[in-house]
Tab-separated table of N, CA and C in Angstrom:
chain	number	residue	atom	x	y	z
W	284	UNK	N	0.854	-1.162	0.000
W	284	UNK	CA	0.000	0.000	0.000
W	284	UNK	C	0.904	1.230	0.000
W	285	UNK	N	0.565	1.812	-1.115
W	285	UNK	CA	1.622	3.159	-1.039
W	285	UNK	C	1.670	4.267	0.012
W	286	UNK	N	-0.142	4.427	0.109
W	286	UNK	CA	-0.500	5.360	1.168
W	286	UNK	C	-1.613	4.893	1.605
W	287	UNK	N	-1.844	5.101	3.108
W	287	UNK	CA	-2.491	4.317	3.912
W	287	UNK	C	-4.191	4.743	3.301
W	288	UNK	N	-4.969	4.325	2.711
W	288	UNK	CA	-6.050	4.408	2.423
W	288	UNK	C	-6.602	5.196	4.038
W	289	UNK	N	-7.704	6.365	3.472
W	289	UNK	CA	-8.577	7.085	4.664
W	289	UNK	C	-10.212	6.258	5.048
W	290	UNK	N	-10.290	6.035	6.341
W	290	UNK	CA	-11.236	6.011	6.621
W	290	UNK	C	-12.672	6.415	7.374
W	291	UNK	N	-13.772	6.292	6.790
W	291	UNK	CA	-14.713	6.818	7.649
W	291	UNK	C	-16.019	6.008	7.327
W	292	UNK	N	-17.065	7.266	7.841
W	292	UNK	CA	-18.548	6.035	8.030
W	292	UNK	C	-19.233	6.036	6.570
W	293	UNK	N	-19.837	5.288	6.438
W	293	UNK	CA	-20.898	5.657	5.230
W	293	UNK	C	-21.558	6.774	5.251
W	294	UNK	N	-22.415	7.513	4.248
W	294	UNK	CA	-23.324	8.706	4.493
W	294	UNK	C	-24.262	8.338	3.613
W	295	UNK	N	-25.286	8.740	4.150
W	295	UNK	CA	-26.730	8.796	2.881
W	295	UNK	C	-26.685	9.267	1.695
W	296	UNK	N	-26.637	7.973	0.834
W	296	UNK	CA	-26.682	8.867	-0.649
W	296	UNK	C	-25.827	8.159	-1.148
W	297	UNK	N	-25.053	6.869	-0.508
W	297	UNK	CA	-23.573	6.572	-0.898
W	297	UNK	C	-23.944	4.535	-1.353
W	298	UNK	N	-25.218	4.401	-1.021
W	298	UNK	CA	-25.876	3.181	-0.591
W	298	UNK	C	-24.964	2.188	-2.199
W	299	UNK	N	-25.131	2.541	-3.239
W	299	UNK	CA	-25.263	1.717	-4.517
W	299	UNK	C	-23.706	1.596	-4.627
W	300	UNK	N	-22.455	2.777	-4.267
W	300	UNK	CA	-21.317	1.980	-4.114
W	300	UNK	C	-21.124	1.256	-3.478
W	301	UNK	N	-21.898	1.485	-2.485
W	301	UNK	CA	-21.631	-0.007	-1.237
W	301	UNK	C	-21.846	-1.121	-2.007
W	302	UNK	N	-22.717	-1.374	-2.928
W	302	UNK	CA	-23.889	-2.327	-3.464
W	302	UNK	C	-22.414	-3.332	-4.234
W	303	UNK	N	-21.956	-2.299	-4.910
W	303	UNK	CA	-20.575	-2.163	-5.815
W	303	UNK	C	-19.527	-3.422	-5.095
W	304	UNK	N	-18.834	-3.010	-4.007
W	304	UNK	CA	-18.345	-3.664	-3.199
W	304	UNK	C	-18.753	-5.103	-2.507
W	305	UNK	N	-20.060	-5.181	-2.086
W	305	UNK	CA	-20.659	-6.259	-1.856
W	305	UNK	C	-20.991	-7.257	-3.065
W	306	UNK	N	-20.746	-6.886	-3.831
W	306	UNK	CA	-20.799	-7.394	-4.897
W	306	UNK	C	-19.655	-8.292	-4.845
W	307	UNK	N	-17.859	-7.514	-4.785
W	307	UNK	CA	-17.290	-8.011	-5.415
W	307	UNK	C	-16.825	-8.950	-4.026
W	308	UNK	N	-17.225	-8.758	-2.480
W	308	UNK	CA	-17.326	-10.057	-1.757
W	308	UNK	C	-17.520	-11.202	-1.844
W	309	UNK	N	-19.239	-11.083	-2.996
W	309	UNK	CA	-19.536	-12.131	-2.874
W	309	UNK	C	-18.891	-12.771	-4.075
W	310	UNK	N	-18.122	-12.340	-5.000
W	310	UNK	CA	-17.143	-13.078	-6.084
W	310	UNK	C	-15.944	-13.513	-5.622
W	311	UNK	N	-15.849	-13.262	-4.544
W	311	UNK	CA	-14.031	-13.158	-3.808
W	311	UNK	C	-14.566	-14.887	-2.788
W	312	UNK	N	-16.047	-15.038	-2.222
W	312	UNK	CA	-16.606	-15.862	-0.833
W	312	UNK	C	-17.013	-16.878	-2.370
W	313	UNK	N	-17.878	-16.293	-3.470
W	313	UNK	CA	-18.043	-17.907	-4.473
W	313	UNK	C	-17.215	-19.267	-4.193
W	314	UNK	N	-16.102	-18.722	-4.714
W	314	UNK	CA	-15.118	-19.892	-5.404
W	314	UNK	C	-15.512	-21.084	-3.996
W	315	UNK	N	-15.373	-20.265	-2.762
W	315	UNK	CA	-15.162	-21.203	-1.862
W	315	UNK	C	-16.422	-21.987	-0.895
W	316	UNK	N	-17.542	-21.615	-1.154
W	316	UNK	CA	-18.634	-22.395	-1.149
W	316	UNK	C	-19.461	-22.051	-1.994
W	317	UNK	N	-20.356	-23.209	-2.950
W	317	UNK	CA	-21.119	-23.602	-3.466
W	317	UNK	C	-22.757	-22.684	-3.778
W	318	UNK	N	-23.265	-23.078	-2.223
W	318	UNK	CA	-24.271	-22.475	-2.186
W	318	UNK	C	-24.415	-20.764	-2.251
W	319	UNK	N	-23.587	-19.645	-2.542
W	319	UNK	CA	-23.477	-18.349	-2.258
W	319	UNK	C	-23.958	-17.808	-3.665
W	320	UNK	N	-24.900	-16.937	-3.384
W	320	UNK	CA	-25.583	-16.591	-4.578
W	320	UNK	C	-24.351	-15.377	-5.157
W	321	UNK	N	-24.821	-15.514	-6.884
W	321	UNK	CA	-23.785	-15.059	-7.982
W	321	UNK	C	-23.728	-13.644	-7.547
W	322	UNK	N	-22.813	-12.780	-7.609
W	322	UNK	CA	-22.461	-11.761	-7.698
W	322	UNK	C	-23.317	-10.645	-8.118
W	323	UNK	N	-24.287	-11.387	-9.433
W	323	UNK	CA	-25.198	-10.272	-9.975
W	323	UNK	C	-26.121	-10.392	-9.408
W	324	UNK	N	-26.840	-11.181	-8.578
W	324	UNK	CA	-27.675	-11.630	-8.204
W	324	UNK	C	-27.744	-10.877	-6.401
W	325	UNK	N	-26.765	-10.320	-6.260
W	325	UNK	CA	-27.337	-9.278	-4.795
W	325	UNK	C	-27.056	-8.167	-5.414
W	326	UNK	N	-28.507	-7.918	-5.031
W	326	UNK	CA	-28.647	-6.516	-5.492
W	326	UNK	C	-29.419	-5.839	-4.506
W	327	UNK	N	-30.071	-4.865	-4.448
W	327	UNK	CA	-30.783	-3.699	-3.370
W	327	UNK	C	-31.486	-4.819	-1.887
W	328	UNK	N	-32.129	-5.857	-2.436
W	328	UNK	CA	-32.522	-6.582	-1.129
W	328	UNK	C	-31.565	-7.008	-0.513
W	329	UNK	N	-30.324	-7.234	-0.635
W	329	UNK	CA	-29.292	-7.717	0.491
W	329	UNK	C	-28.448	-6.576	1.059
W	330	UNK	N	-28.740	-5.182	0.117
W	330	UNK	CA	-28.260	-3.625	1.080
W	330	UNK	C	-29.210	-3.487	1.634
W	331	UNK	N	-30.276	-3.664	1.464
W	331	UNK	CA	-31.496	-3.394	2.612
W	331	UNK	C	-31.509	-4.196	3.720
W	332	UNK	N	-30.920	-5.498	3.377
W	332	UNK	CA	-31.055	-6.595	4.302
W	332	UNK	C	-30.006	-6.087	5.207
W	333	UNK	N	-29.037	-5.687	4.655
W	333	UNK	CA	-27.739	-5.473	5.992
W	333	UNK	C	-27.760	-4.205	6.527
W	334	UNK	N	-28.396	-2.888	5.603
W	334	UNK	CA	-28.793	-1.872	6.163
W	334	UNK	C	-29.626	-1.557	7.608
W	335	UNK	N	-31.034	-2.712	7.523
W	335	UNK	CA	-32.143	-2.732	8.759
W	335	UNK	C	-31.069	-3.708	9.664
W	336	UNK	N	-30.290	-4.444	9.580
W	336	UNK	CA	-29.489	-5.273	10.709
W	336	UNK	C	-28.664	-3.896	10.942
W	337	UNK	N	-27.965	-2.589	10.384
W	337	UNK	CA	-27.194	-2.234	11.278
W	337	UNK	C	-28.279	-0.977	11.392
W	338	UNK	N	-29.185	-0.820	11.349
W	338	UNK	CA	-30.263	-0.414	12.755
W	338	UNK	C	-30.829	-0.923	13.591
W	339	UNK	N	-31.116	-2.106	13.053
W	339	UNK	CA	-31.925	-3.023	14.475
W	339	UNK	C	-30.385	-3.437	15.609
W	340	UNK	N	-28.447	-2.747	15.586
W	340	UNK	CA	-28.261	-3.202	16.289
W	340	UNK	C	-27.079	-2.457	16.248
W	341	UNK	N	-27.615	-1.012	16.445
W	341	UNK	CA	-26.588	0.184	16.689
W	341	UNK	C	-25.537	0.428	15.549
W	342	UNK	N	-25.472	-0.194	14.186
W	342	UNK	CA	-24.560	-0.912	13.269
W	342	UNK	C	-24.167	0.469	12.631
W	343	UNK	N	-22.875	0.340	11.903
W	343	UNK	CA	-22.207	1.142	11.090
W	343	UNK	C	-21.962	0.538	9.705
W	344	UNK	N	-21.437	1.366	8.690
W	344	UNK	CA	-20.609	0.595	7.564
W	344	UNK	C	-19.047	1.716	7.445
W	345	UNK	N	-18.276	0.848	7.492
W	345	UNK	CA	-16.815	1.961	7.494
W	345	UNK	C	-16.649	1.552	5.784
W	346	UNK	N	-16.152	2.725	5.176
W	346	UNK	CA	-15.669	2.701	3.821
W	346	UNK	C	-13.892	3.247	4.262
W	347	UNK	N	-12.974	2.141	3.148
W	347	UNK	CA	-11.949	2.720	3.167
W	347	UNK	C	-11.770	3.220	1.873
W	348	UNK	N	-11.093	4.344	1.496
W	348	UNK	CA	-11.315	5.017	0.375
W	348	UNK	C	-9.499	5.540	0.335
W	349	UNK	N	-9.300	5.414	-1.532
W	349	UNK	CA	-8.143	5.581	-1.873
W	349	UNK	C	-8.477	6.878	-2.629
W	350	UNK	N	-8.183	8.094	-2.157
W	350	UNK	CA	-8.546	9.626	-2.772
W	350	UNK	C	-9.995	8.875	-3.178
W	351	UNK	N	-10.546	8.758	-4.308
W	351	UNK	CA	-12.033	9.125	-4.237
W	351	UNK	C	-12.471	7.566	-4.419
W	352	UNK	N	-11.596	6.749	-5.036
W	352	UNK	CA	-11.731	4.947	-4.741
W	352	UNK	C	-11.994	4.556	-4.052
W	353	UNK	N	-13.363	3.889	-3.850
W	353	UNK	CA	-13.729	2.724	-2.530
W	353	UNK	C	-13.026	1.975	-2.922
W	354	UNK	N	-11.738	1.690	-1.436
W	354	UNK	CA	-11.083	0.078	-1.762
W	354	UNK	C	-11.654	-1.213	-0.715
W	355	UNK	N	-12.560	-0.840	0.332
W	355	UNK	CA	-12.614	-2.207	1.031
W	355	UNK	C	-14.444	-0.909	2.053
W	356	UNK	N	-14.724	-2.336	2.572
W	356	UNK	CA	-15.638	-1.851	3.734
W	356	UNK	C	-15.761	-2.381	4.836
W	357	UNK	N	-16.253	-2.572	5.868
W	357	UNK	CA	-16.682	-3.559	6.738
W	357	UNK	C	-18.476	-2.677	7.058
W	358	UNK	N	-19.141	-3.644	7.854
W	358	UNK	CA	-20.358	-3.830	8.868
W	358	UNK	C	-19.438	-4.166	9.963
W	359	UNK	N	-20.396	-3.230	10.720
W	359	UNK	CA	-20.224	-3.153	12.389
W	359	UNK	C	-21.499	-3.490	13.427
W	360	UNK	N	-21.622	-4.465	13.725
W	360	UNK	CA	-22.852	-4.556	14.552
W	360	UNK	C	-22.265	-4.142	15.441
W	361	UNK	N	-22.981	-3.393	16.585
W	361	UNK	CA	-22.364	-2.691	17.870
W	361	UNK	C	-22.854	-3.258	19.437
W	362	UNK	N	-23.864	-4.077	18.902
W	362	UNK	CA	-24.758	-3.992	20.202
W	362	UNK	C	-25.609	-5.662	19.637
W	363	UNK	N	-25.324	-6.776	19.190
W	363	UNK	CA	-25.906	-7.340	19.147
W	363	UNK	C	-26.360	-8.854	20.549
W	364	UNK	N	-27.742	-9.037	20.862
W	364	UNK	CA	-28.137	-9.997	21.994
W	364	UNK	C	-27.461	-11.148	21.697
W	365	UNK	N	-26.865	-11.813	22.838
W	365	UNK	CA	-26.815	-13.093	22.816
W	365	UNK	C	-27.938	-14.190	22.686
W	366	UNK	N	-27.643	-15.155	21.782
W	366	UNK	CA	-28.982	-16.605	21.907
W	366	UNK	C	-29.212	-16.780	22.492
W	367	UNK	N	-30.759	-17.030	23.358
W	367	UNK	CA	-31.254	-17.281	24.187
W	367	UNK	C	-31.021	-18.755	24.562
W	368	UNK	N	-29.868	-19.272	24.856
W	368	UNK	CA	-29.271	-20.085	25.548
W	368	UNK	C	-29.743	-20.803	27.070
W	369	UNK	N	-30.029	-21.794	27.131
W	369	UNK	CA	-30.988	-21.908	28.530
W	369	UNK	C	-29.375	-22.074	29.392
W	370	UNK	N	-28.475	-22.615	28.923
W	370	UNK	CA	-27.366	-22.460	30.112
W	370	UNK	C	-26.491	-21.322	30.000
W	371	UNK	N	-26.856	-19.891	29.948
W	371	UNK	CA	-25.835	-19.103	29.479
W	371	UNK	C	-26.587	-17.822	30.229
W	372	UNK	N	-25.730	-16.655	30.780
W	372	UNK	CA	-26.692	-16.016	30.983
W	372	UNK	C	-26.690	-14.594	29.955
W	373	UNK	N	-27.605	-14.038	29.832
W	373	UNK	CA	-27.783	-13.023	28.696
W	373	UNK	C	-27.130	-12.347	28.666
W	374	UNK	N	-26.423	-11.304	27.260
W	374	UNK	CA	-25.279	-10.702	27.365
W	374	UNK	C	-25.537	-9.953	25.745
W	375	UNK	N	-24.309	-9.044	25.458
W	375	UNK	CA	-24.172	-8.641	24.393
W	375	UNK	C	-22.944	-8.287	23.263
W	376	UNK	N	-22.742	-8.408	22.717
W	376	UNK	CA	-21.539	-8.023	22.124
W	376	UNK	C	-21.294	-7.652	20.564
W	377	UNK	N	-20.519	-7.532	20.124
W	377	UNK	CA	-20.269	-6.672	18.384
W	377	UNK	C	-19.842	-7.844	17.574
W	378	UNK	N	-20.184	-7.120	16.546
W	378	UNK	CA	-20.363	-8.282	15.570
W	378	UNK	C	-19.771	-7.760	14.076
W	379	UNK	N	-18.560	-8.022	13.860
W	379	UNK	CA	-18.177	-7.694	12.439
W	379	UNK	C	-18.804	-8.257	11.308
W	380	UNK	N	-20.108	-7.862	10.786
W	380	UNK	CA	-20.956	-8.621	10.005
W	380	UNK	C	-20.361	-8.871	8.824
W	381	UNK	N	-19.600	-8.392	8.230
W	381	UNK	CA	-18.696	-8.437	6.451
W	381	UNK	C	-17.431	-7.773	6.671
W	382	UNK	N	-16.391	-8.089	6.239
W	382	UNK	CA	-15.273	-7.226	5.816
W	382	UNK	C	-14.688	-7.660	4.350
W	383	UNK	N	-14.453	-6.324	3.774
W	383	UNK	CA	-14.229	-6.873	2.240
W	383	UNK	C	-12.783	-5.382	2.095
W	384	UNK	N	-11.724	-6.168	1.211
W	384	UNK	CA	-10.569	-5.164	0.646
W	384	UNK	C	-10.442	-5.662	-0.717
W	385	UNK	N	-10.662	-4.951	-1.592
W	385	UNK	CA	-10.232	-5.022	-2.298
W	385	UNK	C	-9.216	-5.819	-3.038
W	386	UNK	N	-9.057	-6.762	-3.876
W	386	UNK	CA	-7.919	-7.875	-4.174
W	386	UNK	C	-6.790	-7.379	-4.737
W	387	UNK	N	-6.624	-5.847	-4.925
W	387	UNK	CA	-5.536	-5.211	-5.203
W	387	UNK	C	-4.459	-5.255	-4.292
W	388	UNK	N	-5.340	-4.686	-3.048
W	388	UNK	CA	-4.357	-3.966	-1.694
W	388	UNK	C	-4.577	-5.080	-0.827
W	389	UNK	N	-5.292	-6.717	-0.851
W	389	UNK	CA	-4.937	-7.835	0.209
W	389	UNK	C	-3.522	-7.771	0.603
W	390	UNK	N	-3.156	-8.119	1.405
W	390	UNK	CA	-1.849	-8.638	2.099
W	390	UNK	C	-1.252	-7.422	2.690
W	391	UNK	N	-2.073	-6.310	2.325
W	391	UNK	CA	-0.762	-4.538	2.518
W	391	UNK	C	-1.347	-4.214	3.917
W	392	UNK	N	-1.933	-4.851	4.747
W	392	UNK	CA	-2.596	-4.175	5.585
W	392	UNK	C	-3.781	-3.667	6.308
W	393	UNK	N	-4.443	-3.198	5.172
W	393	UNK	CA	-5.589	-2.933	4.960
W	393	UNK	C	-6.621	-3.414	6.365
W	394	UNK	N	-6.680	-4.769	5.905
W	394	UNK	CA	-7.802	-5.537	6.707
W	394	UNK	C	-7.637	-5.373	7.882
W	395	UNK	N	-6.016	-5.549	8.524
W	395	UNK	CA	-5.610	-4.866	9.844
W	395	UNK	C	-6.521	-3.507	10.483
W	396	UNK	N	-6.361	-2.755	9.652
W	396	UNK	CA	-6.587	-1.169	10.071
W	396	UNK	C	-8.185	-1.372	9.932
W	397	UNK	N	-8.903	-1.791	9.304
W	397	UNK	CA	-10.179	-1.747	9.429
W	397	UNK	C	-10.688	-2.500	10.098
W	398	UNK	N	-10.308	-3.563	11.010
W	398	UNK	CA	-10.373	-4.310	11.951
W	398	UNK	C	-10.302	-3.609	13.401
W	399	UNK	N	-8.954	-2.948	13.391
W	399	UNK	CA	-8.792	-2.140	14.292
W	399	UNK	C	-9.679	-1.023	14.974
W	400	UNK	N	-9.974	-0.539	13.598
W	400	UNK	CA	-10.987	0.885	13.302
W	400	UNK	C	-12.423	-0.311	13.970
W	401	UNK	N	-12.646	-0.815	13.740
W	401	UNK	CA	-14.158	-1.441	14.297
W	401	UNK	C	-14.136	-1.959	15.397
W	402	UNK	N	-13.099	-2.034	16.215
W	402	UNK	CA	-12.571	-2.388	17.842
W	402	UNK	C	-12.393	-1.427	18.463
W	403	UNK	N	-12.045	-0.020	17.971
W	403	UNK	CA	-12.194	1.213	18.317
W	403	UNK	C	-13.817	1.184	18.499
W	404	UNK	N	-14.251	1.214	17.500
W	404	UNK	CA	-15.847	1.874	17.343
W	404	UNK	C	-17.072	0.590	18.246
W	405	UNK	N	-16.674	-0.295	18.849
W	405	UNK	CA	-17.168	-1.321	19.553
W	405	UNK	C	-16.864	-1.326	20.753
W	406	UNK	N	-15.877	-0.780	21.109
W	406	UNK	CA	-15.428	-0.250	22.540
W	406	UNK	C	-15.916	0.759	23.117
W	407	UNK	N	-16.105	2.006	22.643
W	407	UNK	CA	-16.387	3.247	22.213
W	407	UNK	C	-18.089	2.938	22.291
W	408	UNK	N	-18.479	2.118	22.064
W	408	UNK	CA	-19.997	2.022	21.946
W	408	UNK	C	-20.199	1.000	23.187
W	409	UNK	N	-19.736	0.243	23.728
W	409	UNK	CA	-19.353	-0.375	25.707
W	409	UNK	C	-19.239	-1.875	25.229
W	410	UNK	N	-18.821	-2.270	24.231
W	410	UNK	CA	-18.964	-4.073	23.861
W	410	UNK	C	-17.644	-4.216	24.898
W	411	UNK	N	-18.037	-5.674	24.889
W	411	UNK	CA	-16.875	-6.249	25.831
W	411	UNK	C	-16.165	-7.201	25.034
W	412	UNK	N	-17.137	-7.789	23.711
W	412	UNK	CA	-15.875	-8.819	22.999
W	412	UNK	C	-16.742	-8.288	21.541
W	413	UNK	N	-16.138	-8.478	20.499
W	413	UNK	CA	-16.434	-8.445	19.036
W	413	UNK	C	-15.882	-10.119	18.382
W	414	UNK	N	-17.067	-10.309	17.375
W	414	UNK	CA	-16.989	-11.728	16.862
W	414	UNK	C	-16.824	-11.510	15.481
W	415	UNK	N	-16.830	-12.350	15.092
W	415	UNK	CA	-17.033	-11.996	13.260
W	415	UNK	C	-16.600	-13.512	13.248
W	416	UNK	N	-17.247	-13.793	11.864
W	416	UNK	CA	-17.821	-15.400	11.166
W	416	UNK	C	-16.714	-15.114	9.659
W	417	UNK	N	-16.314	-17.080	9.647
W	417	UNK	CA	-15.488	-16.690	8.453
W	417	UNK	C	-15.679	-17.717	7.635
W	418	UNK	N	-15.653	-18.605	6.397
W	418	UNK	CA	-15.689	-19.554	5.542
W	418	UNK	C	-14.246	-20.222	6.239
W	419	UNK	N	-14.557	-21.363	6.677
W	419	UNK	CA	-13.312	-22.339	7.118
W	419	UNK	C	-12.332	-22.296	5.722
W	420	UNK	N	-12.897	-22.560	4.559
W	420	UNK	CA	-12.030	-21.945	3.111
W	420	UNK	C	-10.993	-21.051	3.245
W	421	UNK	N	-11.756	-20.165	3.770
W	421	UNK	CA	-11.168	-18.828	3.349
W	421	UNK	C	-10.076	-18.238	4.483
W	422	UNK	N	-8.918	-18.863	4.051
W	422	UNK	CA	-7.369	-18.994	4.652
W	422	UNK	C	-6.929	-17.848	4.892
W	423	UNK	N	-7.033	-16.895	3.715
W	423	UNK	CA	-6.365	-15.337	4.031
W	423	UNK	C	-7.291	-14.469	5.298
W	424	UNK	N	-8.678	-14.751	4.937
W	424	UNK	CA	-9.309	-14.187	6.300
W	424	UNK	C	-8.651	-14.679	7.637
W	425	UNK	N	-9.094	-16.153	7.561
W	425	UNK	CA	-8.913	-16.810	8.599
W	425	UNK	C	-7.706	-15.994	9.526
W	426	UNK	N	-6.385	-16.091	8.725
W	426	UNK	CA	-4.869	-16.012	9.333
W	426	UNK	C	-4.969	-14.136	9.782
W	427	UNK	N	-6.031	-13.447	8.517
W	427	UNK	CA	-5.713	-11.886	9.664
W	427	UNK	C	-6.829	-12.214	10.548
W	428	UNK	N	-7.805	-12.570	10.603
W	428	UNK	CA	-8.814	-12.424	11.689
W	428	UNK	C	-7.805	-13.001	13.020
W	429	UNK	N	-6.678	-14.257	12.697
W	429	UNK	CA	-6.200	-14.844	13.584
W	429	UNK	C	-5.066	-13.729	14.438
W	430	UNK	N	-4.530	-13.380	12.988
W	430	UNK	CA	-3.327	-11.830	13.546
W	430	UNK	C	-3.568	-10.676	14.387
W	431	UNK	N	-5.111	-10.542	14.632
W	431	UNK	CA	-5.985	-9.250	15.152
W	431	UNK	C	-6.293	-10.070	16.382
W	432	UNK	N	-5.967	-11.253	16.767
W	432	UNK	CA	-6.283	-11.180	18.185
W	432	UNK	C	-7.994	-12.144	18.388
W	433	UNK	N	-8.328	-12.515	17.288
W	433	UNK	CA	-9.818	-13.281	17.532
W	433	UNK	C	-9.032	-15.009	17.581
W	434	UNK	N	-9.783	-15.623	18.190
W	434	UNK	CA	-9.614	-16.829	18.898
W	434	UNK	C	-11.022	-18.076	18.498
W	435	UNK	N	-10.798	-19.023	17.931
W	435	UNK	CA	-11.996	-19.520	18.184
W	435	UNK	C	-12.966	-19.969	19.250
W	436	UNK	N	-14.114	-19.623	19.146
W	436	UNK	CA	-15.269	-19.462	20.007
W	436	UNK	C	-16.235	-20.547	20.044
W	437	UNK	N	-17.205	-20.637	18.660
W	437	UNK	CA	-17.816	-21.655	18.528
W	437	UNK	C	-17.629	-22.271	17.169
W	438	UNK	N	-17.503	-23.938	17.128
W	438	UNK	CA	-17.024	-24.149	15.333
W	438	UNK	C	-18.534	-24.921	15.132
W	439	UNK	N	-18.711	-24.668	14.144
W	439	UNK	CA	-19.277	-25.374	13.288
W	439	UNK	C	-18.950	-26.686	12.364
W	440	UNK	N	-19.697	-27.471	12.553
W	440	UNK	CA	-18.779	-28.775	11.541
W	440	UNK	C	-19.971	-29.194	10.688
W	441	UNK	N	-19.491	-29.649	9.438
W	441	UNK	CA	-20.672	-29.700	8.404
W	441	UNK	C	-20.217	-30.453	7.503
W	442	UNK	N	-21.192	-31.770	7.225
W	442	UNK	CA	-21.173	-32.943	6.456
W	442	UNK	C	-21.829	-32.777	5.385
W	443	UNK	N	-21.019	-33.144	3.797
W	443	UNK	CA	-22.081	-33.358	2.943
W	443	UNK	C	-22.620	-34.978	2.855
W	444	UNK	N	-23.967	-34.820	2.808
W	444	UNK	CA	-24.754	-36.322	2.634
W	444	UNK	C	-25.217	-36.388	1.640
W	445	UNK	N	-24.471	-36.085	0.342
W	445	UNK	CA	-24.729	-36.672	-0.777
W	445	UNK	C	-23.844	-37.721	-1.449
């Protein structure tokens, strides 16, 4: 990265580059499972869909921007309930719902600093732990989510029965 890409929040009016970006997530998350619908195929109902989740739960969207280039984003849930768990007792915590960089600037950093930037803004809002979900695939996430300090929590294991 030549120069550290700037970041800040989304603003009204900015919704369809986001759209842009989520897009090219879900071409980057394809290759590595099956079931993830095509790239062209999210369109305004899945910005709406993640839009009402980061109101129903204090949520942000950070854009990182290269002079006027969106290069990456994340979702910030800030405040989301724990499962109503009969052995657990109720609680709350943040939730990195998406993080996406750009396949230019992977490996420079990037994902670091916007990771960071959403541990700022989750602290800052009173969370006590932040989670975020990853494709067992998906190795390059995996190893920065691992570099930033997240730990596994709960795994999932999943059989095909065909």
């Amino acid at each position: 990265m030549n120069a550290v890409p700037s970041m800040r929040l989304m603003r009204a009016g900015e919704e369809e580059r986001l759209l842009t970006l989520m897009r090219g997530l879900q071409a980057a998350l394809g290759p590595m499972f099956d079931r993830m619908h095509a790239p062209e195929d999210i369109g305004r109902w899945y910005l709406d869909l993640m839009l009402a989740e980061c109101a129903a739960h204090k949520g942000v969207v950070l854009i990182a921007e290269d002079r006027d280039e969106w290069v990456g984003y994340a979702i910030l849930l800030k405040d989301v309930p724990s499962d109503d768990e009969p052995d657990e007792i109720a609680y709350s915590y943040a939730y990195l719902a998406e993080l996406y960089v750009d396949a230019r600037l992977r490996g420079e950093g990037l994902g670091q600093l916007m990771i960071a930037q959403c541990e700022r803004l989750a602290r800052e809002a009173g969370a006590r732990w932040l989670r975020v979900t990853s494709l067992a695939a998906n190795v390059g996430a995996m190893r920065l989510y691992r570099r930033a300090g997240f730990r596994d929590h709960l795994v999932t294991l999943e059989k095909p029965l065909n």
